[in-house]
Short mmCIF file of C-alpha atoms in Angstrom, two decimals:
data_model
loop_
_atom_site.label_atom_id
_atom_site.label_comp_id
_atom_site.label_asym_id
_atom_site.label_seq_id
_atom_site.Cartn_x
_atom_site.Cartn_y
_atom_site.Cartn_z
CA TRP M 1166 152.95 265.40 80.08
CA LEU M 1167 156.55 265.93 79.06
CA GLN M 1168 157.29 269.61 79.67
CA LYS M 1169 157.07 269.77 83.47
CA ALA M 1170 158.66 266.33 83.89
CA THR M 1171 161.58 267.39 81.68
CA GLU M 1172 162.05 270.64 83.59
CA HIS M 1173 161.99 268.66 86.85
CA VAL M 1174 164.71 266.29 85.61
CA LEU M 1175 166.83 269.26 84.55
CA GLY M 1176 166.39 270.67 88.07
CA CYS M 1177 164.49 273.87 87.30
CA VAL M 1178 160.70 273.97 86.82
CA LEU M 1179 160.25 277.42 85.30
CA CYS M 1180 156.55 277.89 85.99
CA SER M 1181 154.33 276.32 88.65
CA PRO M 1182 150.67 277.18 87.89
CA GLY M 1183 148.93 278.48 90.97
CA CYS M 1184 145.78 276.42 90.44
CA PHE M 1185 147.57 273.17 91.36
CA SER M 1186 150.68 274.18 93.30
CA LEU M 1187 151.86 274.16 96.91
CA PHE M 1188 154.30 276.82 98.11
CA ARG M 1189 156.34 276.82 101.31
CA GLY M 1190 155.26 279.81 103.39
CA SER M 1191 158.75 280.65 104.60
CA ALA M 1192 159.97 280.79 101.00
CA LEU M 1193 157.16 283.12 99.92
CA MET M 1194 157.81 285.45 102.86
CA ASP M 1195 161.45 285.92 101.87
CA ASP M 1196 162.20 289.64 101.60
CA ASN M 1197 163.38 289.27 98.02
CA VAL M 1198 160.36 287.18 96.98
CA MET M 1199 157.10 288.56 98.34
CA GLY M 1200 158.60 291.98 98.97
CA LYS M 1201 159.57 292.26 95.32
CA TYR M 1202 156.40 290.57 94.10
CA VAL M 1203 154.19 293.30 95.62
CA GLN M 1204 156.58 296.13 94.76
CA VAL M 1205 154.96 299.16 93.12
CA PRO M 1206 156.59 300.06 89.77
CA THR M 1207 158.14 303.51 89.37
CA ASN M 1208 159.29 303.46 85.71
CA ALA M 1209 158.36 301.91 82.38
CA THR M 1210 160.73 298.97 82.74
CA GLU M 1211 159.30 298.01 86.14
CA VAL M 1212 155.74 298.35 84.80
CA LEU M 1213 156.59 295.82 82.07
CA MET M 1214 158.28 293.48 84.56
CA TYR M 1215 155.98 293.76 87.59
CA ASP M 1216 152.49 294.77 86.49
CA LEU M 1217 152.33 292.95 83.14
CA GLY M 1218 154.05 289.96 84.73
CA LYS M 1219 151.38 289.71 87.40
CA LEU M 1220 148.53 290.35 84.98
CA PHE M 1221 149.51 287.85 82.31
CA SER M 1222 151.85 285.36 84.02
CA GLU M 1223 151.95 286.02 87.73
CA ASP M 1224 152.74 282.36 88.46
CA ARG M 1225 155.84 282.46 86.26
CA TRP M 1226 156.96 285.76 87.83
CA LEU M 1227 156.59 284.28 91.34
CA CYS M 1228 158.56 281.16 90.39
CA THR M 1229 161.28 283.34 88.85
CA LEU M 1230 161.67 285.21 92.14
CA LEU M 1231 161.87 281.91 94.05
CA LEU M 1232 164.49 280.49 91.70
CA GLN M 1233 166.57 283.65 91.95
CA GLN M 1234 166.78 283.16 95.72
CA GLY M 1235 168.03 279.59 95.33
CA TYR M 1236 164.76 277.76 96.08
CA ARG M 1237 163.88 274.63 94.11
CA VAL M 1238 160.59 274.15 92.26
CA ASP M 1239 159.75 270.46 91.77
CA TYR M 1240 157.10 268.61 89.79
CA ALA M 1241 155.23 265.79 91.55
CA ALA M 1242 153.83 263.50 88.84
CA GLY M 1243 152.02 261.28 91.36
CA ALA M 1244 150.06 264.08 93.03
CA ASP M 1245 146.32 264.59 92.58
CA ALA M 1246 145.19 268.20 92.20
CA PHE M 1247 141.65 269.44 91.64
CA THR M 1248 140.78 272.81 90.11
CA ASN M 1249 137.92 274.47 88.26
CA ALA M 1250 138.96 274.34 84.61
CA PRO M 1251 137.00 276.07 81.82
CA GLU M 1252 134.15 273.83 80.68
CA GLY M 1253 132.62 275.95 77.93
CA PHE M 1254 133.80 277.54 74.72
CA ASN M 1255 133.25 281.16 75.80
CA GLU M 1256 134.89 280.64 79.17
CA PHE M 1257 137.89 278.94 77.57
CA PHE M 1258 138.41 281.72 75.02
CA GLN M 1259 138.09 284.45 77.65
CA GLN M 1260 140.58 282.70 79.90
CA ARG M 1261 143.11 282.05 77.16
CA LYS M 1262 143.08 285.62 75.85
CA ARG M 1263 145.19 286.82 78.81
CA TRP M 1264 148.41 285.14 77.74
CA GLY M 1265 147.64 283.73 74.31
CA SER M 1266 148.84 286.95 72.68
CA LEU M 1267 152.22 286.80 74.46
CA MET M 1268 153.37 283.43 73.15
CA VAL M 1269 155.76 282.73 70.28
CA SER M 1270 152.91 280.76 68.68
CA THR M 1271 151.21 284.13 68.05
CA ILE M 1272 153.30 284.33 64.87
CA ILE M 1273 154.22 280.71 64.14
CA GLY M 1274 150.80 279.16 64.81
CA PRO M 1275 148.58 281.13 62.39
CA SER M 1276 151.15 281.05 59.57
CA THR M 1277 151.58 277.26 59.90
CA ILE M 1278 147.82 276.67 59.86
CA LEU M 1279 147.32 278.89 56.80
CA MET M 1280 150.10 277.05 54.95
CA LEU M 1281 148.50 273.68 55.74
CA ILE M 1282 145.08 274.83 54.58
CA ALA M 1283 146.44 276.42 51.39
CA GLY M 1284 148.41 273.30 50.55
CA ALA M 1285 145.32 271.14 51.04
CA PHE M 1286 143.28 273.42 48.75
CA VAL M 1287 145.92 273.08 46.04
CA THR M 1288 146.00 269.28 46.34
CA VAL M 1289 142.29 268.51 46.79
CA PHE M 1290 140.56 271.26 44.78
CA ASP M 1291 143.34 271.82 42.22
CA LEU M 1292 143.53 275.57 42.89
CA SER M 1293 146.45 277.78 42.05
CA ILE M 1294 148.75 278.62 44.92
CA VAL M 1295 147.64 282.29 44.92
CA ASN M 1296 143.91 281.45 44.99
CA ALA M 1297 144.52 278.84 47.68
CA TYR M 1298 146.21 281.37 49.98
CA ILE M 1299 143.48 283.95 49.33
CA ALA M 1300 140.79 281.39 50.21
CA SER M 1301 142.61 280.37 53.39
CA VAL M 1302 143.17 283.97 54.55
CA ILE M 1303 139.64 285.35 53.94
CA PRO M 1304 137.94 283.78 57.03
CA GLY M 1305 140.70 285.02 59.34
CA VAL M 1306 140.57 288.56 57.91
CA LEU M 1307 136.79 288.71 58.30
CA PHE M 1308 137.03 287.54 61.91
CA PHE M 1309 139.75 290.15 62.54
CA VAL M 1310 137.44 292.93 61.34
CA ILE M 1311 134.54 291.57 63.42
CA CYS M 1312 136.72 291.57 66.55
CA LEU M 1313 137.61 295.23 65.96
CA VAL M 1314 134.07 296.55 65.44
CA CYS M 1315 131.74 294.17 67.32
CA THR M 1316 131.05 293.43 70.97
CA THR M 1317 132.63 290.55 72.88
CA LYS M 1318 129.42 288.53 72.73
CA VAL M 1319 129.28 288.75 68.93
CA GLN M 1320 132.99 287.91 68.68
CA LEU M 1321 132.54 284.72 70.70
CA ILE M 1322 129.51 283.64 68.66
CA VAL M 1323 131.43 284.11 65.43
CA ALA M 1324 134.43 282.31 66.95
CA GLN M 1325 132.25 279.27 67.70
CA VAL M 1326 130.83 279.19 64.17
CA LEU M 1327 134.27 279.70 62.65
CA SER M 1328 135.76 276.92 64.81
CA GLY M 1329 133.08 274.53 63.57
CA PHE M 1330 133.79 275.63 60.00
CA TYR M 1331 137.50 274.94 60.45
CA VAL M 1332 136.72 271.41 61.65
CA ILE M 1333 135.41 270.70 58.15
CA ILE M 1334 138.45 272.42 56.63
CA MET M 1335 140.78 270.23 58.68
CA MET M 1336 139.05 267.16 57.26
CA VAL M 1337 140.07 268.48 53.83
CA VAL M 1338 143.59 269.01 55.15
CA MET M 1339 143.78 265.37 56.29
CA VAL M 1340 142.69 264.19 52.84
CA GLY M 1341 145.22 266.51 51.21
CA LEU M 1342 148.04 265.23 53.45
CA LEU M 1343 147.13 261.64 52.60
CA ILE M 1344 147.14 262.39 48.85
CA THR M 1345 150.46 264.22 49.20
CA ALA M 1346 152.08 261.32 51.05
CA LEU M 1347 150.89 258.76 48.48
CA THR M 1348 151.38 260.66 45.22
CA GLN M 1349 154.29 263.04 45.88
CA SER M 1350 156.55 262.12 48.79
CA PRO M 1351 156.12 260.91 52.39
CA TYR M 1352 158.88 263.39 53.30
CA HIS M 1353 156.84 266.44 52.35
CA PRO M 1354 157.05 269.14 55.09
CA SER M 1355 153.30 268.99 55.74
CA VAL M 1356 153.39 265.21 56.12
CA ILE M 1357 156.40 265.39 58.44
CA PHE M 1358 154.57 268.02 60.52
CA LEU M 1359 151.57 265.72 61.00
CA LEU M 1360 153.69 262.63 61.73
CA GLY M 1361 155.81 264.56 64.23
CA LEU M 1362 152.69 265.82 65.98
CA VAL M 1363 151.30 262.29 66.25
CA LEU M 1364 154.63 260.84 67.37
CA ILE M 1365 154.97 263.31 70.26
CA PHE M 1366 151.67 262.25 71.82
CA VAL M 1367 152.21 258.55 71.14
CA VAL M 1368 155.54 258.68 72.99
CA ALA M 1369 153.88 260.55 75.86
CA ALA M 1370 151.12 257.93 76.05
CA VAL M 1371 153.69 255.11 76.15
CA LEU M 1372 155.56 256.83 78.98
CA HIS M 1373 152.30 257.34 80.90
CA PRO M 1374 150.35 254.07 80.45
CA ARG M 1375 147.84 254.89 83.18
CA GLU M 1376 146.75 257.97 81.20
CA TRP M 1377 146.87 256.44 77.72
CA VAL M 1378 143.11 257.05 77.27
CA ASN M 1379 143.85 260.74 76.73
CA ILE M 1380 145.32 259.80 73.35
CA LEU M 1381 141.74 259.35 72.15
CA TYR M 1382 141.41 263.13 72.17
CA GLY M 1383 144.17 263.37 69.56
CA PHE M 1384 141.75 263.50 66.64
CA LEU M 1385 139.69 266.22 68.32
CA TYR M 1386 142.88 268.15 69.01
CA PHE M 1387 143.95 267.96 65.37
CA VAL M 1388 140.66 269.20 63.92
CA SER M 1389 140.56 271.96 66.57
CA ILE M 1390 144.08 273.28 65.84
CA PRO M 1391 142.79 276.29 63.79
CA SER M 1392 140.46 277.21 66.64
CA GLY M 1393 143.32 277.39 69.14
CA PHE M 1394 146.17 278.65 66.96
CA LEU M 1395 144.32 280.95 64.55
CA VAL M 1396 140.89 282.02 65.80
CA GLN M 1397 141.94 282.32 69.43
CA VAL M 1398 145.12 284.24 68.55
CA ILE M 1399 143.16 286.78 66.50
CA TYR M 1400 140.67 287.15 69.37
CA SER M 1401 143.47 287.70 71.87
CA LEU M 1402 145.29 290.28 69.77
CA CYS M 1403 142.10 292.26 69.20
CA ASN M 1404 141.33 292.30 72.94
CA LEU M 1405 144.71 293.30 74.35
CA ASN M 1406 143.03 296.18 76.18
CA ASP M 1407 141.07 293.68 78.30
CA VAL M 1408 143.35 292.25 81.02
CA SER M 1409 140.58 290.67 83.11
CA TRP M 1410 140.74 287.00 84.04
CA GLY M 1411 137.70 286.24 81.92
CA THR M 1412 136.35 283.57 84.28
CA ARG M 1413 136.54 284.88 87.85
CA GLU M 1414 134.44 288.01 87.35
CA ASN M 1415 131.25 286.06 86.64
CA SER M 1416 131.60 283.43 89.37
CA THR M 1417 128.91 283.53 92.06
CA PRO M 1418 129.47 281.53 95.28
CA GLY M 1419 126.68 279.18 96.31
CA LYS M 1420 125.21 278.78 92.84
CA GLU M 1421 125.79 275.92 90.46
CA LYS M 1422 127.60 276.83 87.30
CA ILE M 1423 125.56 276.43 84.12
CA LYS M 1424 127.59 274.72 81.45
CA GLU M 1425 127.69 276.29 78.03
CA ASN M 1426 126.33 274.46 75.02
CA GLY M 1427 128.30 275.70 72.04
CA VAL M 1428 128.70 274.33 68.55
CA LEU M 1429 131.75 272.21 69.34
CA SER M 1430 130.37 270.93 72.65
CA ASN M 1431 127.21 269.67 70.92
CA ILE M 1432 129.29 267.91 68.26
CA PHE M 1433 131.79 266.25 70.60
CA SER M 1434 129.64 265.67 73.70
CA PRO M 1435 128.98 261.94 73.00
CA VAL M 1436 132.71 261.23 72.71
CA SER M 1437 133.49 263.31 75.81
CA LYS M 1438 130.88 261.51 77.91
CA LEU M 1439 132.11 258.10 76.71
CA VAL M 1440 135.70 258.79 77.75
CA ASN M 1441 135.13 260.93 80.84
CA ASN M 1442 132.57 258.80 82.65
CA SER M 1443 135.15 256.13 83.54
CA PHE M 1444 138.19 258.26 84.25
CA ARG M 1445 137.02 261.45 85.99
CA ARG M 1446 136.42 261.83 89.70
CA ASP M 1447 133.18 263.55 90.67
CA SER M 1448 132.68 265.93 93.60
CA SER M 1449 131.81 263.09 96.01
CA ASP M 1450 135.16 261.40 95.30
CA LYS M 1451 136.95 264.66 96.00
CA GLU M 1452 135.17 265.03 99.34
CA LYS M 1453 135.96 261.43 100.30
CA LEU M 1454 139.64 261.94 99.43
CA PHE M 1455 139.81 265.11 101.53
CA LEU M 1456 138.03 263.48 104.48
CA ASN M 1457 140.32 260.44 104.37
CA LEU M 1458 143.40 262.65 104.44
CA LEU M 1459 141.95 264.64 107.33
CA GLN M 1460 141.11 261.49 109.31
CA GLU M 1461 144.58 260.03 108.74
CA THR M 1462 146.18 263.24 110.01
CA ILE M 1463 143.99 263.32 113.13
CA SER M 1464 144.60 259.64 113.88
CA MET M 1465 148.36 260.12 113.46
CA LEU M 1466 148.37 262.99 115.96
CA GLY M 1467 146.20 261.00 118.39
CA HIS M 1468 148.50 257.98 118.11
CA LYS M 1469 151.52 260.09 119.02
CA ASN M 1470 149.77 261.50 122.10
CA GLN M 1471 148.67 258.02 123.23
CA SER M 1472 152.20 256.67 122.86
CA ALA M 1473 153.48 259.47 125.09
CA ASP M 1474 150.91 258.66 127.82
CA SER M 1475 151.63 254.92 127.83
CA VAL M 1476 155.40 255.06 127.70
CA SER M 1477 155.77 254.15 131.39
CA LYS M 1478 153.72 250.96 130.92
CA CYS M 1479 155.80 249.89 127.92
CA ASP M 1480 159.06 250.22 129.88
CA LEU M 1481 157.96 247.89 132.70
CA PRO M 1482 159.65 244.42 132.75
CA SER M 1483 157.54 241.28 132.41
CA GLY M 1484 157.22 240.65 136.15
CA ASP M 1485 154.55 241.13 138.80
CA VAL M 1486 153.48 244.77 138.87
CA ALA M 1487 153.06 244.68 142.68
CA ASP M 1488 156.72 243.67 143.13
CA GLN M 1489 157.98 246.75 141.28
CA PRO M 1490 159.17 249.76 143.27
CA PRO M 1491 156.95 252.85 143.25
CA LYS M 1492 157.66 255.39 140.52
CA ASP M 1493 158.82 258.89 141.11
CA GLU M 1494 156.26 261.36 139.79
CA ASN M 1495 158.96 263.86 138.83
CA SER M 1496 160.81 261.36 136.67
CA THR M 1497 157.58 260.29 135.00
CA HIS M 1498 156.71 263.87 134.08
CA GLU M 1499 160.21 264.43 132.72
CA LYS M 1500 159.96 261.29 130.59
CA ASP M 1501 156.54 262.31 129.27
CA ALA M 1502 157.89 265.74 128.38
CA GLN M 1503 160.74 264.15 126.44
CA THR M 1504 158.49 261.81 124.42
CA THR M 1505 155.69 264.29 123.71
CA PRO M 1506 156.33 266.01 120.38
CA LYS M 1507 156.53 269.77 120.35
CA VAL M 1508 154.12 271.73 118.23
CA GLY M 1509 156.86 273.53 116.33
CA THR M 1510 158.68 270.28 115.51
CA LEU M 1511 155.50 268.65 114.27
CA ALA M 1512 154.67 271.61 112.06
CA ASN M 1513 158.12 271.62 110.54
CA SER M 1514 158.01 267.92 109.81
#
């Protein structure tokens, strides 16, 4: 909600994801944009900049080239864009592994989660700080070993089970944070972390009242934090050798996609159906929207052509048509040529 809008206000959107972006063709065909984008690397520095940039963040690399040439990248908050997002656990993990290992959260995320879990173990189960950290680290270490020695299929199965296990652990964390706030201090770092996380999304929901229903996913997001910032990071780091997209290789045109039924999807499916049924457009709505836009464009072009053909009738005074002098065919053709829009001008507009 806030990141792209903030970058737009500052005048420089750093990354425009290709799945819901529109690019001006003349800007892409600039010699220093597309020519550099497809350039073949010749040394180690160019391999890191060109090849890894296009494998892990090709949209950010393209936007960087556009910004360097003085083009502006804007964010349109009122636009509707439709794309095929991951709908299953395995597909989501395989898609996120491409750039999940390149983020700053690779270091900050897992350490923060382990500290929260260890603190909750100390508060709820009255463990020593050493035993609490050992208990919080063991599942991650076991999953790390599994990712190194097992196949991708086994890794994803274990990741689903481990994500469900961490949902229960996060319930313990919530209880521990509540006890900490009531018995110790409401200004404890763990309590401030949780309140800050909640405050960010509440402010975003207030600023976007038409999308406030998304705040209902806040609880699911909180209990799924270890899955995204711990389990997924370990999976990404252990699969750095795999630079595939993770989702496009298995897509077959003309066949309906079978949705995955994982552990988390079975748990949260009632809540997802309750919220999504009223606020998500189906495929028929998408087709209607596209057809309406197409019909409006065709009618606009037809209206312009009709106005050019009837311009002579509109210019006649309100008298008897028989009393008017005959028109010169050459002048009529010249007038029609002036009022008829050129193809190039229409395309540019």
